[in-house]
Amino acid sequence: MSNSPSEREGKTDSHLSSPLALGIFVLCLLITLMVAWGSERRVSQIAGERFAFKASDIRDAISRRMTEQESILLGGVGLVATSPEVSREQWKEYVATLRQDKYAPGSQGYGYAIFVEPDQKAAVEAKIRQEGYPDFSIKPGGVRDLYSTIVYLEPFDARNQRALGYDMWSNPVRREAMALARDSMAPALSGIVTLVQENGDDVQNGFLMYAPVYKNGEPLDTVADRRAAIVGFVYSPFRAKDLMHGILGDGDSNIDLRIYDAADTNPDALLYTSDGIYTEIQDRSSRPRFLKAPMVAGGRTWTLEFSSTSPLVSDSERSLPYIIGIAGGIIDLLIFLAFWTLSRKRIAAQELASDMTAELRVAKEKAETAREMEIELRQQAQTTNKRLELANDDLTQFASIIAHDLRAPLKRLESFLDIIQDEYVENFDVEGKEILGRMRFGTTRMRDMLDALHRYSTSGGASLKIEPTDISAMVASVLDTLQPEVAEAKVVVDLPKPLYAKCDVVLLQHVFLNLISNALKFSDKDNKEIVISCKHLDDGLVRISIADNGIGIDPEHAQKVFNMFARLHNEEEFAGTGVGLAVCKRIISDLGTNIWVNTNREVGAEILFTLPGTDLASDRSKMDASLGKFGEAQGTTQPPHPNRMVAHAG
């Protein structure tokens, strides 16, 4: 033999840190980090969407209210236009019917102002004094080319009484809005003013909205016509803070709002701020969200500036990326341990097989050179066969050891999941709870597969638990397990629903996991596609086919692929151990059926195997129990009823 036992042991020890296992571990860690990063990006996106929705909702509420105010003023214009002369009592009754406190909270009131020529000033003042206001006069005093005066303003409370008789035309800011309303025949907003209603207590920025009133029957086709026909204005004064409180209530504590009476955010144009204190924009730039939105009201452009005061996501949403990272790290470590153990055993088995092959070659050379060595050669052959049997026993023992050794880390993972379920699940949203459920389902499935592998490796085919099983539900469960690889490919499932066959549920699920994983791995890299189909044979068997569009299998290697440790490609091109198909062949063989490669396929590879069919009448109760196992994976206790299922992913 080329190597002594001590040399072989040293060689095995040199491979304890398998590059493949380490590479897979690094890859899994990268995938976990990418998923956690993607989750964090999604949480940030959700916060942005909520912020944009809240900002849009506030903007729409303000816009609706200003439109409603225009409608109210136009209603007042209609009242004035249809009456020869509206009395003070009629105006009071009209405003009372508006129920301002319920339908338009925040408005200071609704008034009527008229234009007064210089030669009419004394007569107008005398008329209103006779109506019960002996101190009435047009203010401010002084001689002007044209006067206006507020004659009605309801509700006539203490603040509004201060405005009676005020000449709004005398103020440049108010005059600009009045002129715009007059010339455009549409309601118009003024710029920022201090209302005459202010009494020094809680002084606020104010503005006014005007709707023009013209002489009945006069032409209004041109601006000159409108200026000649103007009589006055129905108007409404607003205190900005009171108005916004009437529109938004107490507002959203997560959103700060500032309104600028301009197309930009010049501090001098600040009309309203929700926090009551103006600070520079850069002081708010560190807040999570910031947005500017223009709004046109009454012919005037306002700029609404929104900034968030909180992340806008719950604690459970913010913790989701960390939960994914921790759970993913634990799973990555389990995968590394599994591959590391498998690598050690595989190297030992390969070296043992190599040693036995060398012994056979030496024995054959001795037989060719001397027939008298035949007896010795037979003895060597018997010894070699014995060692092969021992190697097979070692492999069986190895499978049992894997199933046993992985139970401890799996139980620890289940304990972590129990802690999360008991202590943190109340903080999870629906998506977090769904992820936790999927993790728990995965650990349960892994535990069942380890139990089946241990039972199978220790008892052989005699340990199989044959029972009727819905194959279509099993395939759906396996495809769900293989996410996200399945999401990156086109997967066509052409199976009747339900499709029953007799098998060991857990071990056959291992067969599907192995064959579908291989099909995904060896499919065309740029256009992955696999097809899963079936056919009922005349002898009562069900033939299952799993095909891909990849590199295919050379016909001369069609049987070799089912040998233990057989590989057709190097590890740098396609990772693998060469054990999967051998295990699949043993499981199918113990069911009493066959598995083979379609050697006539021109594109890709197709693996076929048969399963015993089942008698629907005699095995009905057993089928119901089998369906329950896979209904859990599909989110239902019964399979869907359509005859065919075609799933497209990617």
XYZ file of C-alpha atoms in Angstrom:
650
model
C 0.000 0.000 0.000
C 1.218 3.473 -0.846
C 0.407 5.073 2.517
C 0.743 3.752 6.029
C -2.114 4.235 8.519
C -0.176 7.042 10.203
C 0.371 8.812 6.872
C -3.315 8.424 6.004
C -4.325 9.829 9.393
C -2.037 12.819 8.839
C -3.522 13.394 5.412
C -7.052 13.300 6.829
C -6.115 15.762 9.575
C -4.765 18.150 6.946
C -8.228 18.341 5.441
C -10.109 19.049 8.658
C -10.623 22.697 7.634
C -12.234 21.888 4.281
C -12.057 24.785 1.810
C -15.487 23.800 0.496
C -17.096 23.916 3.945
C -15.405 27.233 4.724
C -16.443 28.656 1.370
C -20.052 27.610 1.893
C -19.990 29.149 5.365
C -18.680 32.470 3.997
C -21.276 32.386 1.203
C -24.107 31.721 3.659
C -22.905 34.577 5.869
C -22.877 36.912 2.871
C -26.394 35.829 1.929
C -27.564 36.392 5.517
C -26.004 39.860 5.554
C -27.623 40.682 2.208
C -31.035 39.543 3.449
C -30.635 41.553 6.670
C -29.510 44.593 4.662
C -32.466 44.173 2.307
C -34.790 43.962 5.288
C -33.322 47.183 6.690
C -33.800 48.852 3.288
C -37.422 47.669 3.251
C -38.055 49.080 6.740
C -36.608 52.408 5.563
C -38.826 52.276 2.478
C -41.901 51.633 4.633
C -41.022 54.660 6.787
C -40.663 56.804 3.656
C -44.018 55.629 2.292
C -45.756 56.370 5.594
C -44.173 59.830 5.738
C -45.202 60.626 2.155
C -48.747 59.384 2.847
C -49.091 61.482 5.997
C -47.703 64.581 4.234
C -50.059 64.064 1.285
C -53.008 63.583 3.637
C -52.228 66.872 5.444
C -51.791 68.760 2.166
C -55.079 67.386 0.806
C -56.937 68.353 4.006
C -55.680 71.954 3.780
C -56.467 72.155 0.060
C -59.999 70.819 0.625
C -60.678 73.328 3.376
C -59.546 76.279 1.254
C -61.778 75.056 -1.580
C -64.684 74.775 0.889
C -64.018 78.350 2.055
C -64.211 79.537 -1.551
C -67.584 77.795 -1.910
C -68.894 79.431 1.286
C -67.861 82.903 0.088
C -69.438 82.316 -3.322
C -72.643 81.332 -1.505
C -72.527 84.689 0.254
C -72.009 86.413 -3.117
C -75.126 84.622 -4.351
C -77.108 85.867 -1.351
C -76.064 89.478 -1.965
C -76.612 89.258 -5.716
C -80.175 87.877 -5.413
C -81.399 90.403 -2.840
C -82.076 94.091 -3.492
C -80.389 94.866 -0.197
C -79.222 92.330 2.385
C -79.997 93.466 5.910
C -77.752 92.941 8.886
C -80.193 90.382 10.328
C -80.279 88.444 7.043
C -76.474 88.286 6.971
C -76.385 87.126 10.594
C -78.931 84.399 9.852
C -76.995 83.304 6.737
C -73.735 82.907 8.663
C -75.525 81.061 11.484
C -76.878 78.486 9.007
C -73.300 77.725 7.889
C -72.615 76.194 11.321
C -69.076 77.425 11.138
C -68.030 75.731 14.389
C -68.835 72.267 12.908
C -68.200 72.525 9.162
C -65.527 75.249 8.943
C -63.707 75.436 12.305
C -60.782 77.846 12.330
C -62.373 80.649 10.313
C -62.616 83.991 12.143
C -65.960 84.713 10.497
C -67.658 85.865 7.288
C -68.153 89.492 6.354
C -69.369 91.872 3.687
C -67.411 95.001 2.675
C -68.441 97.673 0.161
C -66.631 100.354 -1.852
C -67.421 103.958 -0.863
C -66.754 107.012 -3.051
C -65.442 110.100 -1.195
C -68.740 111.973 -1.676
C -70.677 108.983 -0.204
C -68.519 108.558 2.902
C -70.602 110.747 5.244
C -73.909 109.216 4.131
C -72.678 105.658 4.640
C -71.328 106.458 8.122
C -74.639 108.142 9.080
C -76.701 105.181 7.811
C -74.778 102.622 9.877
C -74.857 104.836 12.962
C -78.647 104.851 12.685
C -78.593 101.029 12.681
C -77.375 101.051 16.275
C -73.631 101.793 16.024
C -73.326 105.447 17.075
C -69.498 105.376 17.097
C -69.201 103.900 13.595
C -66.718 105.531 11.209
C -64.554 104.415 8.293
C -61.057 103.813 9.589
C -58.303 104.621 9.414
C -59.112 108.297 9.002
C -57.733 110.540 6.296
C -58.620 111.613 2.772
C -58.345 108.975 0.001
C -59.519 108.642 -3.607
C -61.585 105.554 -2.759
C -62.720 103.943 0.451
C -63.959 100.503 1.445
C -65.628 99.588 4.697
C -66.666 96.414 6.497
C -70.409 96.711 7.095
C -71.258 93.133 8.193
C -69.063 90.581 10.028
C -70.458 87.544 11.797
C -70.190 86.125 14.364
C -70.100 89.619 15.836
C -67.921 88.729 18.840
C -65.440 90.959 20.682
C -62.641 90.388 18.165
C -64.805 90.977 15.072
C -66.343 94.124 16.565
C -62.860 95.683 16.313
C -62.965 95.221 12.515
C -66.341 96.921 11.831
C -65.778 99.952 9.573
C -62.175 99.044 8.669
C -61.059 100.188 5.182
C -59.229 97.099 3.862
C -58.544 98.902 0.547
C -56.204 101.215 2.452
C -53.792 98.362 3.225
C -51.433 97.409 0.318
C -51.424 93.656 1.090
C -55.208 93.446 1.356
C -55.688 95.757 -1.642
C -53.559 93.456 -3.829
C -55.819 90.475 -3.061
C -59.022 92.537 -3.470
C -57.855 93.791 -6.847
C -56.972 90.237 -7.956
C -60.420 88.953 -6.948
C -62.121 91.912 -8.686
C -60.224 91.510 -11.963
C -60.328 87.677 -12.098
C -63.943 87.186 -10.929
C -62.642 84.419 -8.601
C -61.885 84.134 -4.880
C -58.385 85.365 -3.991
C -56.133 85.066 -0.946
C -54.118 87.889 0.552
C -50.538 87.761 1.768
C -49.577 87.678 5.440
C -51.182 90.430 7.558
C -51.944 91.140 11.188
C -55.740 91.177 11.476
C -57.410 94.180 13.050
C -59.196 91.608 15.221
C -55.970 91.000 17.175
C -56.210 92.334 20.730
C -52.620 91.654 21.833
C -53.400 88.214 23.281
C -51.881 85.278 21.325
C -51.201 87.367 18.216
C -51.049 85.156 15.089
C -50.203 85.580 11.435
C -53.349 86.232 9.460
C -54.639 86.359 5.904
C -57.964 86.974 4.151
C -59.958 85.466 1.284
C -62.085 87.723 -0.948
C -64.919 86.944 -3.394
C -66.060 89.909 -5.578
C -69.648 91.234 -5.719
C -70.723 93.105 -8.882
C -73.775 95.205 -9.787
C -76.581 93.057 -11.154
C -77.038 93.263 -14.903
C -73.707 94.960 -15.637
C -71.393 93.474 -18.338
C -68.346 91.658 -16.927
C -66.544 90.607 -20.121
C -63.406 92.695 -19.662
C -61.297 93.813 -16.723
C -62.483 97.376 -17.285
C -66.123 96.192 -17.129
C -65.462 94.384 -13.836
C -63.748 97.382 -12.282
C -66.700 99.561 -13.249
C -69.279 97.081 -11.919
C -67.582 96.164 -8.597
C -69.682 96.807 -5.514
C -67.768 95.101 -2.750
C -66.578 91.749 -1.406
C -67.776 88.831 0.640
C -64.711 87.882 2.629
C -63.362 85.770 5.463
C -60.429 86.589 7.774
C -58.234 83.791 9.128
C -55.807 83.485 12.001
C -53.322 80.919 10.645
C -52.824 78.889 13.827
C -56.569 78.722 14.590
C -57.327 77.682 11.003
C -54.755 74.862 10.919
C -55.990 73.590 14.285
C -59.527 73.575 12.866
C -58.338 71.583 9.826
C -55.836 69.203 11.423
C -56.916 69.089 15.052
C -53.948 68.362 17.280
C -52.049 67.162 14.185
C -49.619 64.266 13.948
C -46.892 64.284 16.585
C -44.625 62.477 14.114
C -44.825 65.306 11.533
C -43.775 68.960 11.759
C -45.525 71.303 9.294
C -44.491 74.759 8.096
C -46.419 76.833 5.558
C -44.755 79.623 3.584
C -46.743 82.245 1.713
C -44.383 82.004 -1.266
C -43.018 79.623 -3.865
C -39.880 79.176 -1.737
C -39.090 78.814 1.958
C -37.973 82.380 2.721
C -38.147 82.825 6.521
C -39.887 86.201 6.036
C -42.748 84.384 4.263
C -43.422 81.896 7.100
C -47.203 81.833 7.595
C -47.565 78.910 10.015
C -45.399 76.446 11.936
C -46.769 73.497 13.900
C -44.108 73.665 16.617
C -44.529 77.398 17.018
C -40.801 78.102 16.832
C -39.020 78.645 13.518
C -35.528 77.177 13.093
C -33.229 77.087 10.086
C -33.727 74.240 7.614
C -30.263 72.818 8.249
C -31.229 72.306 11.897
C -33.856 69.814 10.690
C -31.747 68.143 7.999
C -30.765 65.360 10.406
C -34.373 64.304 10.857
C -35.302 60.998 9.186
C -37.622 62.507 6.523
C -38.002 65.914 4.867
C -40.367 67.040 2.075
C -41.522 70.236 0.345
C -44.820 70.421 -1.540
C -46.365 73.427 -3.348
C -50.080 74.201 -3.091
C -52.176 76.823 -4.935
C -55.148 78.355 -3.112
C -57.071 81.452 -4.050
C -54.623 82.308 -6.838
C -51.726 82.251 -4.397
C -48.874 79.710 -4.115
C -48.074 78.264 -0.725
C -45.105 76.008 0.036
C -45.770 73.275 2.595
C -42.663 71.956 4.332
C -42.892 68.615 6.184
C -40.284 67.041 8.443
C -40.564 63.909 10.569
C -39.847 63.877 14.282
C -39.586 60.070 14.619
C -38.525 57.054 12.506
C -42.220 56.275 11.718
C -41.696 52.522 12.238
C -42.403 50.316 15.246
C -39.765 48.761 17.473
C -40.543 45.321 16.055
C -40.031 46.568 12.506
C -36.712 48.158 13.403
C -35.527 44.970 15.130
C -36.432 42.712 12.194
C -33.013 43.040 10.397
C -31.218 42.101 13.631
C -33.459 39.077 14.179
C -32.790 37.929 10.613
C -29.041 38.420 11.093
C -28.904 36.446 14.370
C -31.141 33.595 13.204
C -29.358 33.453 9.840
C -25.964 33.320 11.576
C -27.073 30.346 13.684
C -28.334 28.497 10.610
C -25.112 29.336 8.722
C -23.079 27.816 11.555
C -25.174 24.630 11.466
C -24.659 24.335 7.703
C -20.901 24.824 8.138
C -20.730 22.097 10.794
C -22.677 19.697 8.576
C -20.445 20.256 5.541
C -17.290 20.177 7.643
C -18.261 16.815 9.146
C -19.277 15.460 5.758
C -15.970 16.617 4.242
C -13.961 14.776 6.887
C -15.885 11.532 6.387
C -15.777 11.808 2.593
C -11.996 12.233 2.541
C -11.548 9.242 4.821
C -13.845 7.110 2.660
C -12.076 8.183 -0.561
C -8.665 7.320 0.890
C -9.954 3.969 2.095
C -11.400 3.214 -1.338
C -8.118 4.245 -2.962
C -6.172 1.908 -0.689
C -8.505 -0.964 -1.461
C -8.187 -0.329 -5.201
C -4.406 -0.472 -4.907
C -4.661 -3.769 -3.077
C -6.833 -5.224 -5.841
C -4.394 -4.080 -8.512
C -1.477 -5.726 -6.689
C -3.510 -8.921 -6.300
C -4.320 -9.000 -10.024
C -0.667 -8.491 -10.963
C 0.291 -11.400 -8.738
C -2.410 -13.607 -10.336
C -1.141 -12.823 -13.836
C 2.464 -13.664 -13.010
C 1.847 -16.854 -11.121
C -1.169 -19.123 -11.155
C 0.117 -20.772 -8.015
C -0.713 -17.460 -6.328
C -4.424 -18.006 -7.101
C -5.235 -19.243 -3.615
C -3.473 -16.250 -2.077
C -5.241 -13.957 -4.540
C -8.631 -15.365 -3.544
C -7.760 -14.806 0.080
C -6.807 -11.219 -0.708
C -10.062 -10.799 -2.624
C -12.025 -12.102 0.331
C -10.143 -9.707 2.597
C -10.858 -6.835 0.234
C -14.550 -7.711 0.031
C -14.649 -7.774 3.789
C -13.140 -4.309 3.901
C -15.689 -3.101 1.344
C -18.445 -4.390 3.554
C -16.842 -2.631 6.498
C -16.599 0.569 4.411
C -20.286 0.330 3.592
C -21.017 -0.224 7.274
C -18.847 2.827 8.039
C -20.842 4.925 5.582
C -24.075 3.729 7.154
C -22.681 4.509 10.601
C -21.541 7.898 9.303
C -25.083 8.721 8.165
C -26.348 7.718 11.596
C -23.692 9.879 13.291
C -24.672 12.890 11.173
C -28.342 12.419 12.083
C -27.393 12.113 15.771
C -24.773 14.903 15.987
C -26.973 17.504 14.287
C -29.751 17.030 16.826
C -27.918 19.037 19.525
C -27.444 22.303 17.519
C -30.946 21.852 16.056
C -32.424 21.562 19.561
C -30.517 24.718 20.580
C -31.962 26.584 17.583
C -35.459 25.399 18.556
C -34.823 26.680 22.093
C -33.877 30.119 20.705
C -37.057 30.114 18.631
C -39.090 29.209 21.749
C -37.527 32.176 23.606
C -38.359 34.522 20.735
C -41.901 33.101 20.581
C -42.483 33.503 24.339
C -40.787 36.864 25.006
C -40.688 38.905 21.821
C -43.459 37.774 19.458
C -45.905 40.399 20.835
C -43.602 43.105 19.396
C -43.660 41.523 15.927
C -45.879 42.712 13.106
C -47.616 40.248 10.753
C -44.555 39.876 8.530
C -42.254 39.176 11.513
C -44.626 36.537 12.875
C -44.799 34.895 9.449
C -40.990 34.725 9.250
C -40.833 33.217 12.762
C -43.440 30.621 11.750
C -41.497 29.680 8.650
C -38.303 29.257 10.718
C -40.128 27.028 13.209
C -41.608 24.950 10.367
C -38.118 24.553 8.866
C -36.583 23.289 12.125
C -39.455 20.834 12.567
C -38.926 19.543 9.047
C -35.154 19.216 9.648
C -35.775 17.251 12.867
C -38.147 14.880 11.037
C -35.586 14.321 8.256
C -32.793 13.628 10.779
C -35.022 11.099 12.574
C -35.842 9.414 9.278
C -32.185 9.386 8.213
C -31.161 7.841 11.548
C -33.916 5.241 11.353
C -33.122 4.493 7.724
C -29.348 4.192 8.262
C -29.740 1.859 11.252
C -32.569 -0.342 9.993
C -32.293 -0.197 6.181
C -35.329 -0.702 3.986
C -37.197 -2.564 6.723
C -37.640 0.731 8.616
C -39.595 2.438 5.870
C -43.002 3.791 6.932
C -45.061 3.184 3.797
C -48.284 5.185 3.659
C -50.448 6.880 1.020
C -49.133 10.391 0.346
C -50.238 13.380 -1.756
C -47.197 13.853 -4.026
C -48.410 17.210 -5.431
C -48.639 18.658 -1.905
C -45.169 17.286 -1.123
C -43.704 18.967 -4.244
C -45.323 22.296 -3.289
C -43.808 21.996 0.198
C -40.339 21.234 -1.206
C -40.520 24.203 -3.617
C -41.410 26.453 -0.684
C -38.412 25.090 1.241
C -36.025 25.812 -1.642
C -36.797 29.532 -1.714
C -35.179 31.845 -2.852
C -33.506 29.548 -5.454
C -36.962 28.685 -6.843
C -37.838 32.387 -7.152
C -34.858 32.864 -9.517
C -36.036 30.175 -11.963
C -39.042 29.265 -14.068
C -40.617 26.251 -12.386
C -43.405 24.378 -14.200
C -45.298 21.869 -12.043
C -47.618 19.638 -14.082
C -49.082 17.271 -11.486
C -52.708 16.270 -10.808
C -54.113 17.623 -7.560
C -54.188 15.401 -5.584
C -51.672 12.782 -6.788
C -51.444 9.796 -4.448
C -48.678 7.196 -4.147
C -47.346 4.869 -1.445
C -44.023 5.887 0.071
C -42.098 6.866 3.197
C -43.137 10.534 3.494
C -39.938 11.971 4.997
C -37.469 9.946 2.905
C -39.300 10.639 -0.358
C -39.281 14.319 0.556
C -35.472 13.994 0.799
C -35.487 12.519 -2.761
C -37.468 15.486 -4.095
C -35.255 18.000 -2.261
C -32.116 16.418 -3.781
C -33.429 16.066 -7.351
C -35.035 19.536 -7.533
C -31.923 21.151 -5.984
C -29.754 19.409 -8.624
C -32.093 20.542 -11.409
C -31.856 24.170 -10.201
C -28.063 23.938 -9.818
C -27.388 22.452 -13.273
C -29.993 24.538 -15.188
C -28.999 27.171 -17.702
C -27.442 29.987 -15.641
C -29.071 32.792 -17.665
C -32.524 31.213 -18.063
C -33.125 28.603 -15.366
C -36.090 26.348 -16.046
C -37.205 23.030 -14.567
C -40.300 20.913 -15.269
C -41.882 18.499 -12.768
C -44.452 16.119 -14.290
C -45.922 12.624 -13.902
C -47.575 9.767 -15.773
C -49.739 6.864 -14.585
C -48.391 3.545 -15.948
C -50.449 0.475 -16.815
C -48.884 -1.643 -14.066
C -50.254 0.658 -11.332
C -47.066 2.667 -10.894
C -46.720 6.453 -10.954
C -43.739 7.731 -12.940
C -42.300 11.080 -11.789
C -40.066 13.223 -14.052
C -37.813 16.132 -13.001
C -36.134 17.814 -15.990
C -33.937 20.891 -16.459
C -32.533 22.889 -19.394
C -28.883 22.770 -18.318
C -25.717 20.933 -19.337
C -27.292 17.464 -19.364
C -25.769 14.039 -18.600
C -23.672 12.072 -21.080
C -25.441 8.707 -21.819
C -22.265 6.772 -20.973
C -22.396 8.223 -17.454
C -26.130 7.547 -16.954
C -25.495 4.775 -14.412
C -22.352 6.236 -12.879
C -24.195 9.227 -11.416
C -25.958 6.923 -8.927
C -22.691 5.537 -7.535
C -21.470 6.685 -4.118
C -19.132 9.731 -4.409
C -19.509 9.795 -8.216
C -18.960 13.261 -9.697
C -19.037 14.338 -13.358
C -17.732 17.880 -12.753
C -15.010 19.446 -10.683
C -15.901 21.244 -7.449
C -14.829 24.638 -8.793
C -17.525 24.407 -11.500
C -20.340 22.744 -9.532
C -20.207 22.151 -5.778
C -21.331 18.769 -4.446
C -20.350 15.616 -2.579
C -21.389 12.825 -4.959
C -23.603 11.250 -2.275
C -27.068 12.697 -3.034
C -28.102 10.576 -6.032
C -26.697 7.423 -4.413
C -28.945 8.005 -1.394
C -31.916 8.714 -3.699
C -31.304 5.419 -5.563
C -31.194 3.463 -2.300
C -34.441 5.017 -1.054
C -36.276 4.355 -4.335
C -34.863 0.816 -4.540
C -36.122 0.029 -1.024
C -39.594 1.139 -2.149
C -39.380 -1.646 -4.741
C -39.247 0.704 -7.755
C -36.589 2.187 -10.053
C -34.794 5.492 -10.724
C -32.924 6.231 -13.958
C -31.637 8.911 -16.372
C -33.372 9.619 -19.679
C -30.512 9.023 -22.154
C -32.573 10.218 -25.162
C -32.960 13.808 -24.015
C -31.298 16.354 -26.324
C -31.353 19.405 -24.018
C -30.662 19.325 -20.288
C -31.061 16.360 -17.969
C -34.134 14.346 -16.948
C -34.276 12.071 -13.886
C -37.229 9.673 -13.685
C -38.406 7.345 -10.959
C -41.491 5.282 -10.201
C -43.637 4.952 -7.105
C -46.317 2.426 -6.167
C -49.820 3.721 -6.821
C -52.588 3.540 -4.204
C -56.164 2.323 -3.918
C -58.298 5.397 -3.154
C -61.116 3.408 -1.501
C -59.081 1.198 0.812
C -56.540 3.827 1.896
C -58.827 6.835 2.323
C -58.216 7.360 6.050
C -54.439 7.071 5.638
C -54.497 9.629 2.819
C -56.284 12.143 5.021
C -53.536 11.805 7.625
C -50.852 12.201 4.935
C -52.536 15.287 3.505
C -52.435 16.948 6.916
C -48.612 16.831 6.935
C -48.245 18.783 3.732
C -51.343 20.975 4.117
C -49.461 22.616 7.002
C -46.701 23.659 4.602
C -49.251 25.069 2.150
C -51.272 27.018 4.766
C -54.351 24.657 4.475
C -55.453 21.242 5.694
C -56.813 20.162 2.295
C -55.188 20.303 -1.164
C -56.616 22.677 -3.807
C -58.981 21.172 -6.370
C -57.662 22.229 -9.870
C -56.362 19.265 -11.905
C -53.081 20.892 -12.822
C -50.723 23.371 -11.132
C -48.316 25.474 -13.196
C -46.015 27.760 -11.151
C -43.894 30.388 -12.848
C -41.162 32.049 -10.823
C -38.372 34.482 -11.657
